[in-house]
């Protein structure tokens, strides 16, 4: 288990979603003190990203397939599973986070959107395209499966593992990788479970995971605890001294939709 770096509170932004409270709780329960900003088109608070020291792209709806040049898939997806306003808002969140060189942790849909932002594509439905099952929820419950972690990847460094078990509740995954991205973990072929920058140590922290570390049953698993702590430790180790001035500390709503 990683030992947390101790310092004054960290300010992170988490993109809004139906299960936002799970993400917020995960970070508020961290050994390192964290303040959370809810980033949402419903709050019209894009500019709050300027107050953040890191960004978490949360899970949720399918990414609009028109964003990866597959409008033909619209007829094969339920439109209730797409939120165009959210896609647009979070597209700009990614753009601004990259310009600000903020560390990014992307979870499930967040990883998929980040990949699409960089020119990648998605397998729109794993069972339909690959005949592979075992990744989507069953009767509302997460499934569990093994993953293989690439040696010398960022995920390998963070977890110290080359194999492990994670929860699973997705029906889509990365197909073609976006520019300058690297696969860090897989389940069975061709299901991608984690991605990172190709030159990870030359860029700000980015890790995308397909599972949900914020709601794993074993919160001490290196695929949950270590990921959160690595993200927070990176922020502390790379922050400017002035970013923790009390006068700049915002207040953050914690209610969930």
JSON list of N, CA and C in Angstrom, two decimals, residues 3-31:
[
{"chain": "A", "resi": 3, "resn": "UNK", "atom": "N", "xyz": [2.21, 4.86, 0.85]},
{"chain": "A", "resi": 3, "resn": "UNK", "atom": "CA", "xyz": [2.11, 5.78, 1.97]},
{"chain": "A", "resi": 3, "resn": "UNK", "atom": "C", "xyz": [1.79, 7.16, 1.44]},
{"chain": "A", "resi": 4, "resn": "UNK", "atom": "N", "xyz": [0.70, 7.79, 1.89]},
{"chain": "A", "resi": 4, "resn": "UNK", "atom": "CA", "xyz": [0.32, 9.08, 1.34]},
{"chain": "A", "resi": 4, "resn": "UNK", "atom": "C", "xyz": [1.29, 10.19, 1.73]},
{"chain": "A", "resi": 5, "resn": "UNK", "atom": "N", "xyz": [1.48, 11.12, 0.80]},
{"chain": "A", "resi": 5, "resn": "UNK", "atom": "CA", "xyz": [2.24, 12.33, 1.10]},
{"chain": "A", "resi": 5, "resn": "UNK", "atom": "C", "xyz": [1.34, 13.24, 1.92]},
{"chain": "A", "resi": 6, "resn": "UNK", "atom": "N", "xyz": [1.80, 13.76, 3.04]},
{"chain": "A", "resi": 6, "resn": "UNK", "atom": "CA", "xyz": [0.97, 14.62, 3.87]},
{"chain": "A", "resi": 6, "resn": "UNK", "atom": "C", "xyz": [1.23, 16.08, 3.56]},
{"chain": "A", "resi": 7, "resn": "UNK", "atom": "N", "xyz": [0.15, 16.84, 3.41]},
{"chain": "A", "resi": 7, "resn": "UNK", "atom": "CA", "xyz": [0.24, 18.26, 3.13]},
{"chain": "A", "resi": 7, "resn": "UNK", "atom": "C", "xyz": [-1.15, 18.83, 3.29]},
{"chain": "A", "resi": 8, "resn": "UNK", "atom": "N", "xyz": [-1.31, 20.13, 3.11]},
{"chain": "A", "resi": 8, "resn": "UNK", "atom": "CA", "xyz": [-2.62, 20.73, 3.20]},
{"chain": "A", "resi": 8, "resn": "UNK", "atom": "C", "xyz": [-3.51, 20.27, 2.06]},
{"chain": "A", "resi": 9, "resn": "UNK", "atom": "N", "xyz": [-4.79, 20.61, 2.15]},
{"chain": "A", "resi": 9, "resn": "UNK", "atom": "CA", "xyz": [-5.80, 20.03, 1.27]},
{"chain": "A", "resi": 9, "resn": "UNK", "atom": "C", "xyz": [-5.52, 20.28, -0.21]},
{"chain": "A", "resi": 10, "resn": "UNK", "atom": "N", "xyz": [-5.93, 19.30, -1.00]},
{"chain": "A", "resi": 10, "resn": "UNK", "atom": "CA", "xyz": [-5.81, 19.32, -2.46]},
{"chain": "A", "resi": 10, "resn": "UNK", "atom": "C", "xyz": [-7.18, 19.66, -3.03]},
{"chain": "A", "resi": 11, "resn": "UNK", "atom": "N", "xyz": [-7.22, 20.45, -4.09]},
{"chain": "A", "resi": 11, "resn": "UNK", "atom": "CA", "xyz": [-8.48, 20.77, -4.75]},
{"chain": "A", "resi": 11, "resn": "UNK", "atom": "C", "xyz": [-8.55, 20.02, -6.08]},
{"chain": "A", "resi": 12, "resn": "UNK", "atom": "N", "xyz": [-9.54, 19.16, -6.21]},
{"chain": "A", "resi": 12, "resn": "UNK", "atom": "CA", "xyz": [-9.72, 18.44, -7.47]},
{"chain": "A", "resi": 12, "resn": "UNK", "atom": "C", "xyz": [-11.13, 18.68, -8.00]},
{"chain": "A", "resi": 13, "resn": "UNK", "atom": "N", "xyz": [-11.28, 18.59, -9.32]},
{"chain": "A", "resi": 13, "resn": "UNK", "atom": "CA", "xyz": [-12.58, 18.67, -9.95]},
{"chain": "A", "resi": 13, "resn": "UNK", "atom": "C", "xyz": [-13.00, 17.28, -10.40]},
{"chain": "A", "resi": 14, "resn": "UNK", "atom": "N", "xyz": [-14.26, 16.94, -10.16]},
{"chain": "A", "resi": 14, "resn": "UNK", "atom": "CA", "xyz": [-14.82, 15.67, -10.61]},
{"chain": "A", "resi": 14, "resn": "UNK", "atom": "C", "xyz": [-16.01, 15.98, -11.51]},
{"chain": "A", "resi": 15, "resn": "UNK", "atom": "N", "xyz": [-16.02, 15.42, -12.71]},
{"chain": "A", "resi": 15, "resn": "UNK", "atom": "CA", "xyz": [-17.14, 15.67, -13.61]},
{"chain": "A", "resi": 15, "resn": "UNK", "atom": "C", "xyz": [-18.40, 15.00, -13.08]},
{"chain": "A", "resi": 16, "resn": "UNK", "atom": "N", "xyz": [-19.51, 15.68, -13.27]},
{"chain": "A", "resi": 16, "resn": "UNK", "atom": "CA", "xyz": [-20.79, 15.25, -12.72]},
{"chain": "A", "resi": 16, "resn": "UNK", "atom": "C", "xyz": [-21.32, 14.00, -13.42]},
{"chain": "A", "resi": 17, "resn": "UNK", "atom": "N", "xyz": [-22.04, 13.20, -12.67]},
{"chain": "A", "resi": 17, "resn": "UNK", "atom": "CA", "xyz": [-22.68, 12.00, -13.23]},
{"chain": "A", "resi": 17, "resn": "UNK", "atom": "C", "xyz": [-23.73, 11.51, -12.24]},
{"chain": "A", "resi": 18, "resn": "UNK", "atom": "N", "xyz": [-24.50, 10.50, -12.63]},
{"chain": "A", "resi": 18, "resn": "UNK", "atom": "CA", "xyz": [-25.56, 10.00, -11.76]},
{"chain": "A", "resi": 18, "resn": "UNK", "atom": "C", "xyz": [-25.02, 9.48, -10.43]},
{"chain": "A", "resi": 19, "resn": "UNK", "atom": "N", "xyz": [-23.80, 8.95, -10.45]},
{"chain": "A", "resi": 19, "resn": "UNK", "atom": "CA", "xyz": [-23.21, 8.39, -9.22]},
{"chain": "A", "resi": 19, "resn": "UNK", "atom": "C", "xyz": [-22.05, 9.25, -8.73]},
{"chain": "A", "resi": 20, "resn": "UNK", "atom": "N", "xyz": [-22.19, 10.54, -8.91]},
{"chain": "A", "resi": 20, "resn": "UNK", "atom": "CA", "xyz": [-21.15, 11.48, -8.49]},
{"chain": "A", "resi": 20, "resn": "UNK", "atom": "C", "xyz": [-20.76, 11.28, -7.03]},
{"chain": "A", "resi": 21, "resn": "UNK", "atom": "N", "xyz": [-21.74, 11.02, -6.17]},
{"chain": "A", "resi": 21, "resn": "UNK", "atom": "CA", "xyz": [-21.47, 10.90, -4.73]},
{"chain": "A", "resi": 21, "resn": "UNK", "atom": "C", "xyz": [-20.44, 9.82, -4.43]},
{"chain": "A", "resi": 22, "resn": "UNK", "atom": "N", "xyz": [-20.41, 8.75, -5.24]},
{"chain": "A", "resi": 22, "resn": "UNK", "atom": "CA", "xyz": [-19.42, 7.68, -5.03]},
{"chain": "A", "resi": 22, "resn": "UNK", "atom": "C", "xyz": [-18.00, 8.20, -5.21]},
{"chain": "A", "resi": 23, "resn": "UNK", "atom": "N", "xyz": [-17.80, 9.01, -6.24]},
{"chain": "A", "resi": 23, "resn": "UNK", "atom": "CA", "xyz": [-16.47, 9.56, -6.54]},
{"chain": "A", "resi": 23, "resn": "UNK", "atom": "C", "xyz": [-16.05, 10.55, -5.45]},
{"chain": "A", "resi": 24, "resn": "UNK", "atom": "N", "xyz": [-16.98, 11.42, -5.09]},
{"chain": "A", "resi": 24, "resn": "UNK", "atom": "CA", "xyz": [-16.68, 12.41, -4.07]},
{"chain": "A", "resi": 24, "resn": "UNK", "atom": "C", "xyz": [-16.30, 11.73, -2.75]},
{"chain": "A", "resi": 25, "resn": "UNK", "atom": "N", "xyz": [-17.09, 10.73, -2.36]},
{"chain": "A", "resi": 25, "resn": "UNK", "atom": "CA", "xyz": [-16.82, 10.03, -1.10]},
{"chain": "A", "resi": 25, "resn": "UNK", "atom": "C", "xyz": [-15.45, 9.35, -1.14]},
{"chain": "A", "resi": 26, "resn": "UNK", "atom": "N", "xyz": [-15.12, 8.76, -2.29]},
{"chain": "A", "resi": 26, "resn": "UNK", "atom": "CA", "xyz": [-13.84, 8.06, -2.44]},
{"chain": "A", "resi": 26, "resn": "UNK", "atom": "C", "xyz": [-12.68, 9.00, -2.14]},
{"chain": "A", "resi": 27, "resn": "UNK", "atom": "N", "xyz": [-12.77, 10.22, -2.64]},
{"chain": "A", "resi": 27, "resn": "UNK", "atom": "CA", "xyz": [-11.68, 11.16, -2.40]},
{"chain": "A", "resi": 27, "resn": "UNK", "atom": "C", "xyz": [-11.74, 11.79, -1.02]},
{"chain": "A", "resi": 28, "resn": "UNK", "atom": "N", "xyz": [-12.93, 12.04, -0.51]},
{"chain": "A", "resi": 28, "resn": "UNK", "atom": "CA", "xyz": [-13.03, 12.59, 0.84]},
{"chain": "A", "resi": 28, "resn": "UNK", "atom": "C", "xyz": [-12.56, 11.59, 1.89]},
{"chain": "A", "resi": 29, "resn": "UNK", "atom": "N", "xyz": [-12.60, 10.30, 1.56]},
{"chain": "A", "resi": 29, "resn": "UNK", "atom": "CA", "xyz": [-12.12, 9.26, 2.48]},
{"chain": "A", "resi": 29, "resn": "UNK", "atom": "C", "xyz": [-10.62, 9.01, 2.36]},
{"chain": "A", "resi": 30, "resn": "UNK", "atom": "N", "xyz": [-9.94, 9.70, 1.47]},
{"chain": "A", "resi": 30, "resn": "UNK", "atom": "CA", "xyz": [-8.50, 9.49, 1.28]},
{"chain": "A", "resi": 30, "resn": "UNK", "atom": "C", "xyz": [-7.73, 9.95, 2.52]},
{"chain": "A", "resi": 31, "resn": "UNK", "atom": "N", "xyz": [-6.57, 9.32, 2.80]},
{"chain": "A", "resi": 31, "resn": "UNK", "atom": "CA", "xyz": [-5.73, 9.77, 3.91]},
{"chain": "A", "resi": 31, "resn": "UNK", "atom": "C", "xyz": [-5.26, 11.21, 3.74]}
]
